[in-house]
Amino acid sequence: MQNPNGFMLGVAARYTELTDRDFNLMQDVGINLLRFGDFQFDAAAFVEGREQPEAFFAASKRLRELRAAGFQLIGITPGPREISKTGIEPGSPAYFEAYDKVSRFFAKEFGDLITYWQVANELDIWIFRDTLDMDQSVEFLKVGIRAMKEEAPHLKVGINITLIPDMPGIIDGNTEASEGLALAKGIYHDETLPVDFAGYDSYPGSWREGGPEIWAEYLEEFYALTKKPVIIMEFGYASAGGVMTSEEAAAGHYPCDIKKWKFAWRGEHSQQAQADYLRIAMRIFRERPYVHGAIYYNWRDAIHCWQCKQEDCPAETAWGLLDKHGEPKLSYEAMRECALTTA
């Protein structure tokens, strides 16, 4: 949703799994912007010159239907995990050449439907950059940015980073290599790179200590580092899950291991806390003119945690504005209030 000042408000969602009821609920609450990366794209088929699977064409058709219905879109291009399926040696010249071609394909195929593009996803986190090292990850992103901008100069292209502020050894995935800073400096300090915005993901209160109030400090630091308009590509608060004891946290448990959060805002993960979190965070975002938009993660609770595959794990299951049965949560109404104030 875009207001006269240009603020975009949306949700992350796997649109290929959504029903017409979901889309109606989104529009009823004032959401008409979706961020997603599920194009059903087969990278190996593309590299080998084979036709894309039927699912790709079905997904493309659905995208055009969404645009016709008034939805705006933010696309995420394939990342290293998808490109690894080509069988090309990661980090080799042939690998980057393949990604150049993939990126140009996306710019041509969807450039009339999608203006804003996030190249890959959170390559400062090891699980998303696959086997690439940090230098290779920076190069991967540069290849994607340059290829898309050369193919379709009108596109708005950027990346997203999550491991900022730099907290080696405190935040899961952040090591002495300072991955978030390395990625940010590699991309945003290259004056030759035609990057349009700085995407930022963070979950203070769930994946790191703090709460929505700390977003003010985070954003000032991020903007000073990138000097680019900021889009919050992911923010949110988990509405379920117990909290580790101090002994459990000190033992270094990961949330998936014992089905508890290391961190909690106001001491709990609940529907009410999620709704309150959304309201406070959105107020902070809107107060900063360099923040051009915010994407809530995500639309609906998941049945299984995508990391550990368990149903009883709160780590990746309770982020939605709807519960796993598709019923609105308290945060859904909070989003309605935020949409009205940005309209």
Tab-separated table of C-alpha atoms in Angstrom, residues 212-339:
chain	number	residue	atom	x	y	z
A	212	PRO	CA	10.190	-2.668	18.669
A	213	GLU	CA	11.630	0.451	20.320
A	214	ILE	CA	15.175	-0.543	19.362
A	215	TRP	CA	14.270	-0.213	15.694
A	216	ALA	CA	14.944	3.533	16.019
A	217	GLU	CA	18.589	2.896	16.901
A	218	TYR	CA	18.964	0.115	14.356
A	219	LEU	CA	17.657	2.240	11.506
A	220	GLU	CA	19.893	5.213	12.232
A	221	GLU	CA	22.949	2.959	12.125
A	222	PHE	CA	21.808	1.147	8.992
A	223	TYR	CA	21.033	4.328	7.083
A	224	ALA	CA	24.369	5.875	8.070
A	225	LEU	CA	26.102	2.759	6.742
A	226	THR	CA	24.223	2.410	3.447
A	227	LYS	CA	23.231	5.984	2.529
A	228	LYS	CA	20.307	4.524	0.571
A	229	PRO	CA	16.529	4.687	0.959
A	230	VAL	CA	15.577	1.868	3.341
A	231	ILE	CA	12.849	-0.708	2.843
A	232	ILE	CA	12.140	-2.986	5.799
A	233	MET	CA	11.920	-6.229	3.859
A	234	GLU	CA	11.080	-8.300	6.938
A	235	PHE	CA	9.914	-7.430	10.433
A	236	GLY	CA	7.598	-9.116	12.870
A	237	TYR	CA	7.157	-10.782	16.217
A	238	ALA	CA	6.398	-14.424	16.981
A	239	SER	CA	3.043	-14.799	18.742
A	240	ALA	CA	3.778	-18.125	20.448
A	241	GLY	CA	6.524	-19.988	22.244
A	242	GLY	CA	7.986	-20.294	25.704
A	243	VAL	CA	11.114	-18.468	26.821
A	244	MET	CA	14.383	-20.114	27.811
A	245	THR	CA	15.576	-19.949	31.375
A	246	SER	CA	18.871	-18.168	31.945
A	247	GLU	CA	20.527	-21.565	32.297
A	248	GLU	CA	19.089	-22.801	28.995
A	249	ALA	CA	20.176	-19.635	27.200
A	250	ALA	CA	23.670	-19.826	28.705
A	251	ALA	CA	23.967	-23.410	27.465
A	252	GLY	CA	23.729	-22.102	23.898
A	253	HIS	CA	20.485	-23.807	22.915
A	254	TYR	CA	18.977	-22.907	19.559
A	255	PRO	CA	15.191	-22.277	19.646
A	256	CYS	CA	14.512	-25.336	17.479
A	257	ASP	CA	16.420	-27.565	19.934
A	258	ILE	CA	14.203	-27.010	22.968
A	259	LYS	CA	11.212	-25.307	21.335
A	260	LYS	CA	11.714	-22.066	23.252
A	261	TRP	CA	12.809	-18.545	22.469
A	262	LYS	CA	16.063	-17.136	23.811
A	263	PHE	CA	14.575	-13.647	23.712
A	264	ALA	CA	11.166	-12.136	24.421
A	265	TRP	CA	9.717	-8.640	24.458
A	266	ARG	CA	7.912	-7.809	27.690
A	267	GLY	CA	8.602	-11.378	28.765
A	268	GLU	CA	6.228	-13.179	26.434
A	269	HIS	CA	5.383	-14.294	22.936
A	270	SER	CA	1.638	-13.884	22.585
A	271	GLN	CA	-0.967	-12.560	20.163
A	272	GLN	CA	-1.309	-9.351	22.159
A	273	ALA	CA	2.443	-8.794	22.247
A	274	GLN	CA	2.609	-9.376	18.488
A	275	ALA	CA	-0.112	-6.797	17.817
A	276	ASP	CA	1.452	-4.204	20.137
A	277	TYR	CA	4.864	-4.813	18.590
A	278	LEU	CA	3.510	-4.177	15.084
A	279	ARG	CA	1.936	-0.847	16.085
A	280	ILE	CA	5.081	0.489	17.775
A	281	ALA	CA	7.439	-0.632	15.030
A	282	MET	CA	5.253	0.893	12.321
A	283	ARG	CA	5.183	4.229	14.119
A	284	ILE	CA	8.988	4.260	14.227
A	285	PHE	CA	9.233	3.384	10.530
A	286	ARG	CA	6.810	6.133	9.482
A	287	GLU	CA	8.659	8.762	11.498
A	288	ARG	CA	11.793	8.349	9.360
A	289	PRO	CA	11.613	9.882	5.891
A	290	TYR	CA	14.420	7.651	4.593
A	291	VAL	CA	12.293	4.557	5.310
A	292	HIS	CA	10.244	4.094	2.156
A	293	GLY	CA	8.314	0.983	3.140
A	294	ALA	CA	7.847	-2.000	5.445
A	295	ILE	CA	6.931	-5.608	4.745
A	296	TYR	CA	5.463	-7.594	7.618
A	297	TYR	CA	6.632	-11.208	7.939
A	298	ASN	CA	4.395	-12.924	7.382
A	299	TRP	CA	0.818	-13.443	6.251
A	300	ARG	CA	-0.086	-16.771	7.854
A	301	ASP	CA	1.240	-19.074	10.557
A	302	ALA	CA	2.991	-22.180	9.274
A	303	ILE	CA	2.072	-25.700	10.339
A	304	HIS	CA	5.687	-26.873	10.418
A	305	CYS	CA	8.904	-25.041	11.260
A	306	TRP	CA	10.869	-24.882	7.999
A	307	GLN	CA	14.143	-25.303	9.883
A	308	CYS	CA	13.484	-28.346	12.094
A	309	LYS	CA	10.279	-29.551	10.350
A	310	GLN	CA	8.421	-29.911	13.677
A	311	GLU	CA	4.881	-28.712	14.370
A	312	ASP	CA	5.532	-27.789	17.996
A	313	CYS	CA	8.454	-25.477	17.236
A	314	PRO	CA	7.703	-21.734	17.575
A	315	ALA	CA	10.791	-20.634	15.625
A	316	GLU	CA	9.142	-20.482	12.201
A	317	THR	CA	5.465	-21.148	12.828
A	318	ALA	CA	3.836	-18.223	14.671
A	319	TRP	CA	4.701	-15.092	12.695
A	320	GLY	CA	1.449	-14.665	10.800
A	321	LEU	CA	-1.331	-12.120	10.806
A	322	LEU	CA	-3.554	-15.181	10.445
A	323	ASP	CA	-3.290	-18.381	12.463
A	324	LYS	CA	-2.577	-21.762	10.847
A	325	HIS	CA	-6.303	-22.249	10.258
A	326	GLY	CA	-6.479	-18.999	8.314
A	327	GLU	CA	-8.312	-17.023	10.991
A	328	PRO	CA	-7.280	-13.412	11.742
A	329	LYS	CA	-5.173	-12.805	14.851
A	330	LEU	CA	-4.967	-9.623	16.913
A	331	SER	CA	-2.086	-8.508	14.722
A	332	TYR	CA	-4.405	-8.544	11.698
A	333	GLU	CA	-6.465	-5.750	13.242
A	334	ALA	CA	-3.269	-3.933	14.215
A	335	MET	CA	-2.228	-4.053	10.570
A	336	ARG	CA	-5.580	-2.554	9.594
A	337	GLU	CA	-4.851	0.420	11.870
A	338	CYS	CA	-1.377	0.821	10.357
A	339	ALA	CA	-2.742	0.639	6.824
